[in-house]
Tab-separated table of C-alpha atoms in Angstrom:
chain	number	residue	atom	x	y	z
A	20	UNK	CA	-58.732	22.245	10.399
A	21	UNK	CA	-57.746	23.500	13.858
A	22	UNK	CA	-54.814	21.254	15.452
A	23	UNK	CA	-54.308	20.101	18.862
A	24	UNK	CA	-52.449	23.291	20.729
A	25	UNK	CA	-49.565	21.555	22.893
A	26	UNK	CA	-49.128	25.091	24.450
A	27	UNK	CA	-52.683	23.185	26.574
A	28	UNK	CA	-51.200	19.897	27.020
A	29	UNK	CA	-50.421	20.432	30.741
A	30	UNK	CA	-54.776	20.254	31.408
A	31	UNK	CA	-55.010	16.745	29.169
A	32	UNK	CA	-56.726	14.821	31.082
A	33	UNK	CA	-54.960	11.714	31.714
A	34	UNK	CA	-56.255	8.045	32.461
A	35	UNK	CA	-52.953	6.640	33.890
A	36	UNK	CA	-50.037	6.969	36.863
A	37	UNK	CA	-47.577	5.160	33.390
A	38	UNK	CA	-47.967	7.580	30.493
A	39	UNK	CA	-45.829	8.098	27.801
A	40	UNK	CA	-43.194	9.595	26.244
A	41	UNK	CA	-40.046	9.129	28.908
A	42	UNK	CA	-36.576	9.619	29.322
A	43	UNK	CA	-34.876	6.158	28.922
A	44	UNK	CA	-31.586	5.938	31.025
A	45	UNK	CA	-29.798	2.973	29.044
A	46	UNK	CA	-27.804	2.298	32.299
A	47	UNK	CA	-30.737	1.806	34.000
A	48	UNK	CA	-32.524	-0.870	32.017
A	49	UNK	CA	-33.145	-4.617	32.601
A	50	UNK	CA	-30.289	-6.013	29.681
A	51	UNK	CA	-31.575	-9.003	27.493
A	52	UNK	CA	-30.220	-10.028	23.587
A	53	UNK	CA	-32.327	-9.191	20.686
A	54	UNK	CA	-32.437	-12.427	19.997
A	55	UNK	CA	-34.849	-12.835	23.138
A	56	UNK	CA	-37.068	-10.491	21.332
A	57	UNK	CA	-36.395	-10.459	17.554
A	58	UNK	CA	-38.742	-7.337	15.450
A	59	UNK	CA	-39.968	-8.737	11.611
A	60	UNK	CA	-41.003	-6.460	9.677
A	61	UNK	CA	-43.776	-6.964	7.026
A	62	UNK	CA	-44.996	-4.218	4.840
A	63	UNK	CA	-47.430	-4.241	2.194
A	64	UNK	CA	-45.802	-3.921	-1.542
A	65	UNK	CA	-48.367	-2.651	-3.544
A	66	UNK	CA	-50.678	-0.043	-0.922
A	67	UNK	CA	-49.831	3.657	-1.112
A	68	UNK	CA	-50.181	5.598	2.128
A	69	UNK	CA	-52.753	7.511	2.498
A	70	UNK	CA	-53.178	10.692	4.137
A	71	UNK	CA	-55.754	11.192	6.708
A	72	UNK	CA	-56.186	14.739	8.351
A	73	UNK	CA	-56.888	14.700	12.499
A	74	UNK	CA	-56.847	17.531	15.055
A	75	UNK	CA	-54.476	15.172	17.014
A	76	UNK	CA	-52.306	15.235	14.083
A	77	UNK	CA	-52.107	14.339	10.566
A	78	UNK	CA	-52.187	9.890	10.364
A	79	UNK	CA	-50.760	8.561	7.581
A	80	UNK	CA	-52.653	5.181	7.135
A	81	UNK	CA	-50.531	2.051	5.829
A	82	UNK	CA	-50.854	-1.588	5.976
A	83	UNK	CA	-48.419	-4.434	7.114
A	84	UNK	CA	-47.211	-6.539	9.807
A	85	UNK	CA	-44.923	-6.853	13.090
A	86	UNK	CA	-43.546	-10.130	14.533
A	87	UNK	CA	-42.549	-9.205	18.004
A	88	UNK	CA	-41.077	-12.739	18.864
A	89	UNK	CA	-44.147	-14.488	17.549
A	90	UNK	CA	-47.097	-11.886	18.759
A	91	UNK	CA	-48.253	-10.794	15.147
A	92	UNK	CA	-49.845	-6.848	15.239
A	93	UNK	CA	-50.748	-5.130	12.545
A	94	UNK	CA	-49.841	-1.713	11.214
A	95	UNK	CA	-52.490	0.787	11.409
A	96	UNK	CA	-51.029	4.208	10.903
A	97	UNK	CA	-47.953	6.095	11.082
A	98	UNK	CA	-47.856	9.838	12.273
A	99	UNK	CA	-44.424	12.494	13.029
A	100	UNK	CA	-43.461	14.501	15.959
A	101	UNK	CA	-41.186	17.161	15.419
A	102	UNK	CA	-38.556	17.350	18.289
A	103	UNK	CA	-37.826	13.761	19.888
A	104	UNK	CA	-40.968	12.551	22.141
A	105	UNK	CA	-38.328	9.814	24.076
A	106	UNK	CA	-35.086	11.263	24.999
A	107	UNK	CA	-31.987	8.654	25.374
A	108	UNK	CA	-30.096	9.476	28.887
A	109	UNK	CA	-31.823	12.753	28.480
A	110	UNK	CA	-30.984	13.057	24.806
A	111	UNK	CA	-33.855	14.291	22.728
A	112	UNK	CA	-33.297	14.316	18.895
A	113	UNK	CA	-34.162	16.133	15.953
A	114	UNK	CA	-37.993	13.983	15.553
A	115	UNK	CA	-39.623	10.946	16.346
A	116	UNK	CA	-41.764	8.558	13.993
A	117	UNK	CA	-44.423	6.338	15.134
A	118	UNK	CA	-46.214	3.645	13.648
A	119	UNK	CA	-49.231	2.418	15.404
A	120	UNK	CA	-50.167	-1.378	15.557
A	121	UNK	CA	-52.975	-3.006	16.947
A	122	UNK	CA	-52.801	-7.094	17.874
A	123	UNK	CA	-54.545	-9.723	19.556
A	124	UNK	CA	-57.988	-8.270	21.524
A	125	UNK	CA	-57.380	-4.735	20.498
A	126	UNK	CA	-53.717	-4.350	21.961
A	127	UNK	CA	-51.888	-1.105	21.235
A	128	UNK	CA	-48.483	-1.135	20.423
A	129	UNK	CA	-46.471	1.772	19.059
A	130	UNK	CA	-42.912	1.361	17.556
A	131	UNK	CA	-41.110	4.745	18.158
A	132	UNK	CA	-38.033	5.416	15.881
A	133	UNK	CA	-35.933	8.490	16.731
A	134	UNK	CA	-34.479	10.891	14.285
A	135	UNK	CA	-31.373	12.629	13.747
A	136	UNK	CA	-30.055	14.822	11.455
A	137	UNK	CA	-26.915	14.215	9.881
A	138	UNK	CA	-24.735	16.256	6.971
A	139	UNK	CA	-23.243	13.515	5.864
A	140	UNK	CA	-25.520	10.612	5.627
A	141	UNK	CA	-27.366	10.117	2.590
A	142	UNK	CA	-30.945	9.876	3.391
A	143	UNK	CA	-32.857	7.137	2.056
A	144	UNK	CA	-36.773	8.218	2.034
A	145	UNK	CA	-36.900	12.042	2.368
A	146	UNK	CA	-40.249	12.534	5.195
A	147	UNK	CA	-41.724	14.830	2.702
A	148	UNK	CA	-42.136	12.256	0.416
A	149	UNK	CA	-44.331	10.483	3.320
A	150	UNK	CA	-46.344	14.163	4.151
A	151	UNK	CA	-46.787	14.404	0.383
A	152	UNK	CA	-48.682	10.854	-0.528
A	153	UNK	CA	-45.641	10.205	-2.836
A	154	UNK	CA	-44.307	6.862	-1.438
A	155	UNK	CA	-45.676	3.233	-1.300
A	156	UNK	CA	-46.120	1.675	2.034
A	157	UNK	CA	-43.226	-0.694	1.313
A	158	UNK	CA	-40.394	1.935	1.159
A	159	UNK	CA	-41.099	2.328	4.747
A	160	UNK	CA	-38.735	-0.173	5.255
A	161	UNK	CA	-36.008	2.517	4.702
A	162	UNK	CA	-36.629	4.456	7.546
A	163	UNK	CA	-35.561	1.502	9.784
A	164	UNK	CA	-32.443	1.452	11.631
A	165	UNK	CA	-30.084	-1.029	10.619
A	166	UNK	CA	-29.581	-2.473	14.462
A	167	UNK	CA	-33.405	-3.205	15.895
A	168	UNK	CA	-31.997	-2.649	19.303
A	169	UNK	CA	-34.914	-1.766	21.643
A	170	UNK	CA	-36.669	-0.374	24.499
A	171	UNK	CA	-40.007	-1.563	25.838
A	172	UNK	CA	-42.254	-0.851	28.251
A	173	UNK	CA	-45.653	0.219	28.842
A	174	UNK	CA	-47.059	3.393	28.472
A	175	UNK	CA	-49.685	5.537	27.174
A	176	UNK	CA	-50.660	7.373	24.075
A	177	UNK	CA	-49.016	10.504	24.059
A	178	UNK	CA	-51.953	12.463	22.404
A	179	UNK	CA	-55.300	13.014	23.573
A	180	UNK	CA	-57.297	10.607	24.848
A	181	UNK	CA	-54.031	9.395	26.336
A	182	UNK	CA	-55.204	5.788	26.385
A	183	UNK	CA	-53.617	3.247	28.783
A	184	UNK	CA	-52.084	0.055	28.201
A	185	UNK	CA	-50.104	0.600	25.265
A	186	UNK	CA	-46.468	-1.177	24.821
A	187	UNK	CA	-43.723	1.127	23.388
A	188	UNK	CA	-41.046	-0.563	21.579
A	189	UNK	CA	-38.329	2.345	21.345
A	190	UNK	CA	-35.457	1.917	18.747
A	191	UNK	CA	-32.582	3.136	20.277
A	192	UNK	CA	-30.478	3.430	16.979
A	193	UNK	CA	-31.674	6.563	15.197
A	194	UNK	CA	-32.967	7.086	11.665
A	195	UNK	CA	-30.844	9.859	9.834
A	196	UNK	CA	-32.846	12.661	8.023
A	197	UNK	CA	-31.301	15.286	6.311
A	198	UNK	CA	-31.671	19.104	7.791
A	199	UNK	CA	-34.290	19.646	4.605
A	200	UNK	CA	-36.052	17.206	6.145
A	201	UNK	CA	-35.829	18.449	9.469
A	202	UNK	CA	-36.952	22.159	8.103
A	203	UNK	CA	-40.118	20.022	6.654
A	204	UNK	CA	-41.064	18.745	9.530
A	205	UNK	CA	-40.754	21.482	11.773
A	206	UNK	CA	-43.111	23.309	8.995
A	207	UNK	CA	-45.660	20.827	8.671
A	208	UNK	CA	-46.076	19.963	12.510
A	209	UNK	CA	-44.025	22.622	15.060
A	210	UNK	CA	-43.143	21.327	17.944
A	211	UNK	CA	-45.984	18.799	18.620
A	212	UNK	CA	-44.008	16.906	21.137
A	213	UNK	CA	-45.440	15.809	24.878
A	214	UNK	CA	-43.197	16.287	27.737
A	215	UNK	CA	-41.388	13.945	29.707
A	216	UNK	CA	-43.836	12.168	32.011
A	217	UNK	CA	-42.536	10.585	35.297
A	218	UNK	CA	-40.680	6.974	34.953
A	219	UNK	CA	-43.204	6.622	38.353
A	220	UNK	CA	-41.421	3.001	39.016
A	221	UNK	CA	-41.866	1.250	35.794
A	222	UNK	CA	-39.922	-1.339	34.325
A	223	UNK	CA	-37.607	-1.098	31.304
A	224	UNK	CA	-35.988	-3.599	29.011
A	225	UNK	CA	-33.854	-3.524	26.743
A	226	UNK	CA	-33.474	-6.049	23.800
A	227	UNK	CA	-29.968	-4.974	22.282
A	228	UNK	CA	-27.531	-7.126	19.733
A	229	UNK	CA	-24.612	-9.319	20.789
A	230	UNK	CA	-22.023	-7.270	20.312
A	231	UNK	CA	-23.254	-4.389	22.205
A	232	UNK	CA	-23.514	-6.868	25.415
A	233	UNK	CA	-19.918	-7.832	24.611
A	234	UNK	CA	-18.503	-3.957	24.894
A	235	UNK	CA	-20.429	-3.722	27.754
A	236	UNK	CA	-18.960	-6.543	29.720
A	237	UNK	CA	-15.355	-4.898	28.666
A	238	UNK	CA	-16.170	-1.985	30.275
C-alpha cells in the first residue's frame, strides 16, 4: 500500500482558516484548574487492538471511553506520528500519539499525548507492542501521563481531508519511550508529521493541576 507522501502536504487542500497541529506558548494560554475540566479514562479490558492499514496512516482501532467533565466520547482509533505534531513553546518532541474519539452528533475530538525519549525511565508499554497487535486495549492506560494537565482548542485533522471542527485536548506532560522505541517508530512511519499551521487568533486553555498554579503565582 502506497502512504500519504508529506514531502506533498504543502498542496492539501484545506477546509479551514483553524487547522491543526500548533505551537502552544504555555505563557500565552487562558489558565484554569484541572479540576474545571477533569479527563476519565475508560478502556475496554478484554478487546485487542486491531490493526487497520490506511494511506493516511496505519489506525489502530480500540474501544473505550472519555469523560471530559461530563461530555462522554468514545474511542475510535489510535494512530503515531513520528516527530512531535504540537510543539510546547516551540518544543517539538521525539513523537506524538493520538487517539481519536467521536461524541454527541458526530463530534471529533482527538487527545494528543507527546513523547519523549528518556535513558533512564523505564518504559511501561513499548509502541511496538501497539504496531505489532500484541497488546490489549486496556494497557493503553500506560501510555498516560501521570499529570492530565491540558491544552484545548479547536482545530483540524492534521491528515487529509483535514476536517474542521475538531477539539484537541493536548497533554502537556509527556509520555517517556525508550530510544528502541523511538528507532521503531521512525521505521514504521518516517517523519509523517504536519507543520505548524498559523495560531490565526484562536483561543487556548489550559486545564493544569493545583500545584502548578501555585509555582506560578510564586513566580
Amino acid at each position: 500500500m502506497e502512504y500519504l507522501d508529506y514531502a506533498l502536504q504543502d498542496s492539501w487542500k484545506s477546509y479551514s482558516n483553524f487547522e491543526s497541529p500548533i505551537n502552544i506558548e504555555l505563557s500565552s494560554v487562558e489558565n484554569k484548574t484541572l479540576q474545571q475540566q477533569t479527563l476519565t479514562f475508560i478502556f475496554n479490558a478484554s478487546d485487542q487492538i486491531i490493526k487497520k492499514r490506511q494511506p493516511n496512516g496505519d489506525q489502530f482501532l480500540a474501544a473505550g471511553e472519555l469523560l471530559v467533565g461530563k461530555d462522554k466520547y468514545q474511542l475510535q482509533r489510535l494512530h503515531f506520528h513520528d516527530g512531535s505534531e504540537h510543539t510546547l513553546n516551540g518544543q517539538q518532541f521525539a513523537g506524538e500519539i493520538h487517539l481519536v474519539y467521536q461524541g454527541k452528533n458526530n463530534a471529533n475530538l482527538v487527545l494528543a499525548i507527546l513523547c519523549q525519549v528518556d535513558k533512564n525511565s523505564i518504559e511501561n508499554l513499548p509502541l511496538s507492542k501497539i504496531y505489532q497487535e500484541q497488546v490489549s486495549v486496556s494497557e493503553l492506560e500506560q501510555v498516560l501521563p501521570n499529570d492530565l494537565s491540558h491544552v484545548t482548542y479547536v482545530g483540524s485533522l492534521t491528515t487529509p481531508p483535514l476536517m474542521a471542527d475538531v477539539t484537541w485536548i493536548v497533554l502537556t506532560q509527556p509520555h517517556f519511550i525508550s530510544a528502541a522505541s523511538k528507532a521503531a517508530l521512525h521505521d514504521d512511519y518516517p517523519n509523517n508529521h504536519r507543520k505548524i499551521q498559523p495560531l490565526n487568533g484562536r483561543k487556548l486553555t489550559y486545564y493544569k493541576n493545583s500545584s502548578l498554579l501555585a509555582d506560578n503565582r510564586q513566580l
